[in-house]
Short mmCIF file of C-alpha atoms in Angstrom, two decimals:
data_model
loop_
_atom_site.label_atom_id
_atom_site.label_comp_id
_atom_site.label_asym_id
_atom_site.label_seq_id
_atom_site.Cartn_x
_atom_site.Cartn_y
_atom_site.Cartn_z
CA MET A 138 -35.03 -30.67 -117.01
CA ALA A 139 -38.33 -29.42 -118.35
CA LYS A 140 -39.45 -33.01 -118.79
CA ASP A 141 -38.63 -33.84 -115.15
CA ARG A 142 -40.66 -30.87 -113.92
CA SER A 143 -43.69 -31.97 -115.90
CA ASN A 144 -43.40 -35.53 -114.59
CA SER A 145 -43.17 -34.19 -111.01
CA SER A 146 -46.24 -31.99 -111.44
CA ASP A 147 -48.14 -34.81 -113.00
CA TYR A 148 -47.33 -36.98 -109.98
CA THR A 149 -48.12 -34.52 -107.16
CA GLY A 150 -51.45 -33.38 -108.55
CA PRO A 151 -53.30 -36.71 -108.21
CA VAL A 152 -51.76 -37.26 -104.76
CA ARG A 153 -53.15 -33.95 -103.51
CA ARG A 154 -56.55 -34.73 -104.88
CA LEU A 155 -56.47 -38.17 -103.25
CA LEU A 156 -55.48 -36.80 -99.89
CA LEU A 157 -58.17 -34.12 -100.09
CA GLY A 158 -60.78 -36.76 -100.91
CA VAL A 159 -59.66 -38.97 -98.00
CA LEU A 160 -59.80 -35.96 -95.63
CA VAL A 161 -63.31 -35.11 -96.79
CA LEU A 162 -64.42 -38.73 -96.32
CA CYS A 163 -62.91 -38.81 -92.81
CA LEU A 164 -64.63 -35.62 -91.81
CA LEU A 165 -67.88 -36.87 -93.28
CA GLY A 166 -67.48 -40.13 -91.35
CA ILE A 167 -66.80 -38.30 -88.10
CA PHE A 168 -69.85 -36.13 -88.71
CA LEU A 169 -72.01 -39.17 -89.33
CA VAL A 170 -70.65 -40.96 -86.27
CA TRP A 171 -71.45 -38.00 -84.03
CA ARG A 172 -74.92 -37.63 -85.56
CA ILE A 173 -76.03 -41.28 -85.43
CA ASP A 174 -78.49 -41.92 -82.62
CA SER A 175 -77.64 -45.49 -81.53
CA PRO A 176 -76.62 -47.04 -78.17
CA ARG A 177 -73.53 -48.67 -79.65
CA VAL A 178 -72.42 -45.50 -81.37
CA GLU A 179 -73.11 -43.59 -78.15
CA ARG A 180 -70.85 -45.94 -76.21
CA PHE A 181 -68.20 -45.55 -78.90
CA ARG A 182 -68.41 -41.76 -78.71
CA ALA A 183 -68.10 -41.93 -74.91
CA GLN A 184 -65.01 -44.13 -75.13
CA VAL A 185 -63.41 -41.82 -77.69
CA THR A 186 -64.17 -38.80 -75.52
CA ASP A 187 -62.74 -40.44 -72.40
CA ARG A 188 -59.67 -41.49 -74.31
CA PHE A 189 -58.67 -38.36 -76.19
CA VAL A 190 -60.34 -35.29 -74.57
CA PRO A 191 -58.38 -35.36 -71.22
CA GLY A 192 -55.15 -35.47 -73.16
CA LEU A 193 -56.09 -32.35 -75.13
CA ASP A 194 -55.91 -29.95 -72.18
CA TRP A 195 -52.57 -28.61 -73.41
CA ALA A 196 -54.17 -27.86 -76.77
CA MET A 197 -57.17 -26.13 -75.16
CA ALA A 198 -55.03 -24.02 -72.85
CA PRO A 199 -54.40 -21.22 -75.39
CA VAL A 200 -58.09 -21.19 -76.30
CA THR A 201 -59.12 -21.05 -72.63
CA GLY A 202 -56.56 -18.33 -71.93
CA THR A 203 -57.80 -16.28 -74.89
CA ILE A 204 -61.39 -16.62 -73.73
CA ASN A 205 -60.46 -15.60 -70.17
CA LEU A 206 -58.49 -12.65 -71.55
CA LEU A 207 -61.51 -11.51 -73.53
CA LYS A 208 -63.71 -11.86 -70.45
CA ASP A 209 -61.21 -9.88 -68.34
CA PHE A 210 -61.04 -7.20 -71.01
CA GLN A 211 -64.83 -6.92 -71.02
CA SER A 212 -64.81 -6.77 -67.22
CA TYR A 213 -62.16 -4.03 -67.26
CA GLN A 214 -64.20 -2.14 -69.83
CA ARG A 215 -67.27 -2.33 -67.60
CA LEU A 216 -65.19 -1.18 -64.61
CA ALA A 217 -63.87 1.77 -66.62
CA GLU A 218 -67.42 2.75 -67.60
CA GLN A 219 -68.59 2.45 -63.99
CA ASN A 220 -65.59 4.50 -62.83
CA SER A 221 -66.43 7.23 -65.34
CA GLU A 222 -70.07 7.23 -64.21
CA LEU A 223 -69.00 7.42 -60.55
CA ARG A 224 -66.67 10.32 -61.31
CA SER A 225 -69.42 12.27 -63.07
CA GLU A 226 -71.83 11.47 -60.23
CA LEU A 227 -69.21 12.62 -57.71
CA ARG A 228 -68.86 15.92 -59.57
CA ARG A 229 -72.62 16.35 -59.48
CA MET A 230 -72.68 15.52 -55.77
CA GLN A 231 -69.93 18.08 -55.12
CA ALA A 232 -72.01 20.70 -56.90
CA TRP A 233 -75.03 19.75 -54.80
CA LYS A 234 -72.86 19.82 -51.67
CA GLU A 235 -71.69 23.34 -52.48
CA ALA A 236 -75.27 24.44 -53.11
CA ALA A 237 -76.35 22.82 -49.83
CA LEU A 238 -73.58 24.59 -47.91
CA GLN A 239 -74.58 27.94 -49.39
CA LEU A 240 -78.21 27.33 -48.50
CA GLU A 241 -77.18 26.27 -45.00
CA GLN A 242 -75.19 29.48 -44.53
CA GLU A 243 -78.05 31.60 -45.84
CA ASN A 244 -80.47 29.73 -43.58
CA ALA A 245 -78.21 30.31 -40.58
CA ARG A 246 -78.00 34.01 -41.36
CA LEU A 247 -81.77 34.27 -41.71
CA LEU A 248 -82.26 32.38 -38.45
CA ASP A 249 -79.90 34.82 -36.77
CA LEU A 250 -81.97 37.68 -38.11
CA ASN A 251 -85.15 36.10 -36.79
CA ASN A 252 -83.65 35.45 -33.35
CA VAL A 253 -82.61 39.04 -32.69
CA ARG A 254 -84.60 40.58 -29.85
CA LEU A 255 -85.62 44.12 -30.77
CA ASP A 256 -88.04 46.70 -29.52
CA PRO A 257 -91.49 45.38 -30.47
CA ARG A 258 -92.41 48.86 -31.66
CA LEU A 259 -89.73 48.66 -34.34
CA THR A 260 -90.59 47.11 -37.67
CA TYR A 261 -88.05 46.06 -40.26
CA ILE A 262 -87.48 44.85 -43.79
CA THR A 263 -84.75 42.40 -44.80
CA GLY A 264 -82.65 43.06 -47.89
CA VAL A 265 -79.97 41.13 -49.76
CA VAL A 266 -76.48 42.60 -50.11
CA LEU A 267 -75.86 43.09 -53.82
CA ALA A 268 -72.36 44.56 -53.92
CA ASP A 269 -69.54 45.95 -51.83
CA SER A 270 -67.79 49.19 -52.61
CA GLY A 271 -64.41 47.53 -52.13
CA SER A 272 -62.65 50.87 -51.58
CA PRO A 273 -60.17 51.40 -48.73
CA PHE A 274 -61.50 54.96 -48.33
CA ARG A 275 -65.21 54.15 -48.52
CA GLN A 276 -66.90 51.38 -46.54
CA SER A 277 -70.38 50.74 -47.91
CA VAL A 278 -72.63 48.05 -49.36
CA LEU A 279 -75.63 48.06 -51.69
CA LEU A 280 -79.01 46.52 -50.80
CA ASN A 281 -81.83 45.39 -53.10
CA VAL A 282 -84.46 47.47 -51.25
CA GLY A 283 -85.19 51.11 -51.89
CA ALA A 284 -87.83 53.81 -52.05
CA ARG A 285 -90.46 51.39 -53.33
CA ASP A 286 -90.08 49.54 -50.02
CA GLY A 287 -90.34 52.74 -47.96
CA ILE A 288 -86.65 52.98 -47.09
CA VAL A 289 -85.58 56.35 -45.63
CA ASP A 290 -82.11 57.85 -45.19
CA GLY A 291 -80.64 57.38 -41.74
CA TRP A 292 -82.33 54.11 -40.81
CA ALA A 293 -80.16 51.60 -38.98
CA THR A 294 -79.17 48.26 -40.54
CA MET A 295 -78.25 45.08 -38.67
CA ASP A 296 -77.14 41.56 -39.47
CA GLY A 297 -78.14 38.67 -37.24
CA ILE A 298 -76.36 40.07 -34.16
CA GLY A 299 -75.21 43.68 -34.25
CA VAL A 300 -75.46 47.03 -35.99
CA VAL A 301 -73.82 47.17 -39.42
CA GLY A 302 -74.42 50.80 -40.45
CA ARG A 303 -77.04 53.25 -41.62
CA ILE A 304 -78.85 54.01 -44.85
CA SER A 305 -77.13 56.77 -46.81
CA GLY A 306 -78.62 57.15 -50.25
CA VAL A 307 -81.89 55.65 -51.45
CA GLY A 308 -82.83 54.80 -55.02
CA GLN A 309 -86.05 53.41 -56.37
CA ASN A 310 -84.95 49.78 -56.10
CA THR A 311 -81.66 49.97 -54.17
CA ALA A 312 -80.18 51.63 -51.10
CA ARG A 313 -76.63 52.26 -49.98
CA VAL A 314 -75.48 51.44 -46.46
CA ILE A 315 -72.58 53.30 -44.85
CA LEU A 316 -70.85 50.83 -42.54
CA LEU A 317 -69.77 51.63 -38.99
CA THR A 318 -66.17 51.25 -40.13
CA ASP A 319 -66.45 54.11 -42.64
CA ALA A 320 -64.53 57.29 -41.84
CA SER A 321 -67.71 59.36 -42.08
CA SER A 322 -69.61 57.23 -39.55
CA ARG A 323 -70.32 58.63 -36.07
CA ILE A 324 -72.62 56.65 -33.75
CA PRO A 325 -73.66 57.80 -30.24
CA ALA A 326 -73.29 54.83 -27.91
CA VAL A 327 -73.39 53.74 -24.29
CA ILE A 328 -70.88 51.43 -22.61
CA GLN A 329 -72.47 48.97 -20.20
CA PRO A 330 -72.44 48.52 -17.25
CA SER A 331 -70.64 51.80 -16.53
CA GLY A 332 -73.15 53.91 -18.49
CA GLN A 333 -70.44 56.01 -20.12
CA ARG A 334 -71.73 57.84 -23.20
CA VAL A 335 -69.27 57.85 -26.07
CA ILE A 336 -69.03 58.23 -29.84
CA VAL A 337 -68.05 55.24 -31.97
CA SER A 338 -66.11 56.85 -34.81
CA GLY A 339 -65.18 54.90 -37.93
CA ASP A 340 -61.64 55.09 -39.29
CA ASN A 341 -61.76 52.49 -42.13
CA SER A 342 -60.46 49.78 -39.79
CA ALA A 343 -62.16 46.63 -38.55
CA ALA A 344 -62.37 48.01 -34.99
CA PRO A 345 -63.51 51.66 -34.84
CA PRO A 346 -62.12 53.74 -31.93
CA ILE A 347 -64.07 55.11 -28.98
CA GLU A 348 -64.07 58.89 -28.63
CA PHE A 349 -65.21 61.40 -25.99
CA LEU A 350 -64.89 58.94 -23.13
CA GLU A 351 -65.18 60.81 -19.84
CA ASP A 352 -63.85 58.25 -17.39
CA SER A 353 -61.73 55.49 -18.86
CA ASP A 354 -61.02 53.94 -15.47
CA VAL A 355 -64.51 52.42 -15.26
CA VAL A 356 -64.35 50.90 -18.75
CA ARG A 357 -62.77 47.50 -19.28
CA PRO A 358 -62.24 45.34 -22.39
CA GLY A 359 -65.23 43.08 -22.84
CA HIS A 360 -67.85 45.64 -21.78
CA ARG A 361 -70.84 45.81 -24.11
CA VAL A 362 -71.34 48.82 -26.39
CA ILE A 363 -74.92 49.63 -27.43
CA SER A 364 -76.55 52.51 -29.25
CA SER A 365 -77.70 55.32 -26.98
CA GLY A 366 -80.45 56.75 -29.19
CA ASP A 367 -79.08 60.29 -28.83
CA GLY A 368 -79.85 62.48 -31.78
CA GLY A 369 -82.90 60.45 -32.74
CA VAL A 370 -81.11 58.73 -35.64
CA PHE A 371 -80.62 55.25 -34.20
CA PRO A 372 -83.00 53.58 -31.77
CA ALA A 373 -81.55 52.91 -28.35
CA GLY A 374 -80.41 49.51 -27.18
CA LEU A 375 -78.96 48.11 -30.42
CA LEU A 376 -75.83 46.01 -29.89
CA ILE A 377 -72.72 47.47 -31.51
CA GLY A 378 -69.96 45.31 -30.04
CA GLN A 379 -67.54 44.98 -27.15
CA VAL A 380 -64.75 47.17 -25.85
CA ALA A 381 -61.25 46.11 -26.86
CA ALA A 382 -57.80 47.67 -26.48
CA ASP A 383 -55.30 47.91 -29.32
CA PRO A 384 -51.52 47.43 -28.75
CA SER A 385 -51.11 51.16 -28.07
CA GLY A 386 -53.75 51.02 -25.32
CA LYS A 387 -56.44 52.94 -27.20
CA LEU A 388 -59.94 51.68 -26.62
CA ARG A 389 -61.78 50.40 -29.66
CA VAL A 390 -64.97 48.47 -30.41
CA ARG A 391 -64.83 44.88 -31.56
CA LEU A 392 -67.95 44.90 -33.73
CA ALA A 393 -70.57 42.21 -33.12
CA ALA A 394 -71.64 42.10 -36.79
CA ASP A 395 -69.82 39.69 -39.07
CA TYR A 396 -68.48 42.00 -41.76
CA GLN A 397 -66.83 39.08 -43.59
CA ARG A 398 -70.18 37.53 -44.48
CA LEU A 399 -72.69 40.29 -45.09
CA GLU A 400 -75.39 38.52 -47.07
CA PHE A 401 -78.65 39.75 -45.53
CA LEU A 402 -79.25 43.01 -43.68
CA ARG A 403 -82.25 44.04 -41.61
CA VAL A 404 -83.30 47.66 -42.10
CA LEU A 405 -85.06 49.01 -39.00
CA ARG A 406 -87.97 51.35 -39.63
CA HIS A 407 -87.31 54.06 -37.06
CA HIS A 408 -89.14 57.37 -37.33
CA GLY A 409 -87.40 58.95 -34.36
CA THR A 410 -88.64 59.55 -30.84
CA ASP A 411 -91.83 61.47 -30.26
CA PRO A 412 -91.06 65.06 -29.18
CA VAL A 413 -92.26 66.16 -25.75
CA SER A 414 -95.01 68.77 -26.13
CA ASP A 415 -97.17 70.76 -23.69
CA THR A 416 -94.37 70.91 -21.13
CA ALA A 417 -96.10 73.65 -19.10
CA ARG A 418 -98.83 71.26 -18.00
CA ILE A 419 -96.26 68.64 -17.03
CA ILE A 420 -93.69 70.87 -15.28
CA GLY A 421 -95.88 73.60 -13.78
CA PRO A 422 -97.76 73.11 -10.50
CA GLN A 423 -101.30 71.87 -10.76
CA LEU A 424 -103.73 74.15 -8.83
CA PRO A 425 -106.65 72.53 -7.01
CA PRO A 426 -110.09 73.34 -8.49
CA GLN A 427 -112.03 76.04 -6.60
CA PRO A 428 -115.55 75.32 -5.34
CA GLN A 429 -118.44 76.59 -7.46
CA ILE A 430 -120.06 78.32 -4.49
CA ALA A 431 -117.01 80.45 -3.85
CA GLN A 432 -116.98 81.56 -7.45
CA ASP A 433 -120.70 82.50 -7.21
CA GLU A 434 -120.07 84.56 -4.10
CA VAL A 435 -117.23 86.42 -5.73
CA SER A 436 -119.43 87.21 -8.73
CA GLN A 437 -122.16 88.62 -6.44
#
């Protein structure tokens, strides 16, 4: 048995070497045929190509499919990268959109402040609302203007439309504003067109009640409520709101100021009304001047 194995190995070894040599010679011959630059060889190569290449489509199908799969994978990879870039750009655009909306709201509030028609004798300074007290028993906000800006206790504050409150507490750089809705707020007002003088009294609700109304029959919901200027604290003619009736029938004021979006407040510089002096000359009768001759005769 050992002898048979040796004879078999001795026989297969030369055969392998022979086949390998023939394969190398064939490949070398094919290489030379495809590299020879001759018209006859060119015609031969064309005939071989026309004869065998169309029949090799089945063999090239897996290669073509693999190449297309690689191309599709690269295309999908590029689409995934583009999708990721678009998502990040969309997030940036959403941030810019939010910033643009905030700027638009601030611009609208500032335009409202600039469009308010006030007494030309009144000057004002605009401050930014820093914080809200947030207490159900205390309705106030904090502004970024104070004593350095000349702010004085008692001055009225407005948003773009109506009265918001009054200054109550001034620091060097900040000032506190008591809102009209605060329980300690009392504002003398006039109801138009009836001319009824009332007090708008805060009660920590969104619509403060109307007090000390003499004749309620001439007042209707929708009538305008403005400051009367009594007491010399608030200037006259500032819009407070409109008359409204609650379910119990009590008259209240629907405030014109937007308390949900207090971002900028206008502080009115109001130093009170000038007191009337020298009333005797105004009220008393004015005597006609006597002639100079008559006075001379009396002296003689």
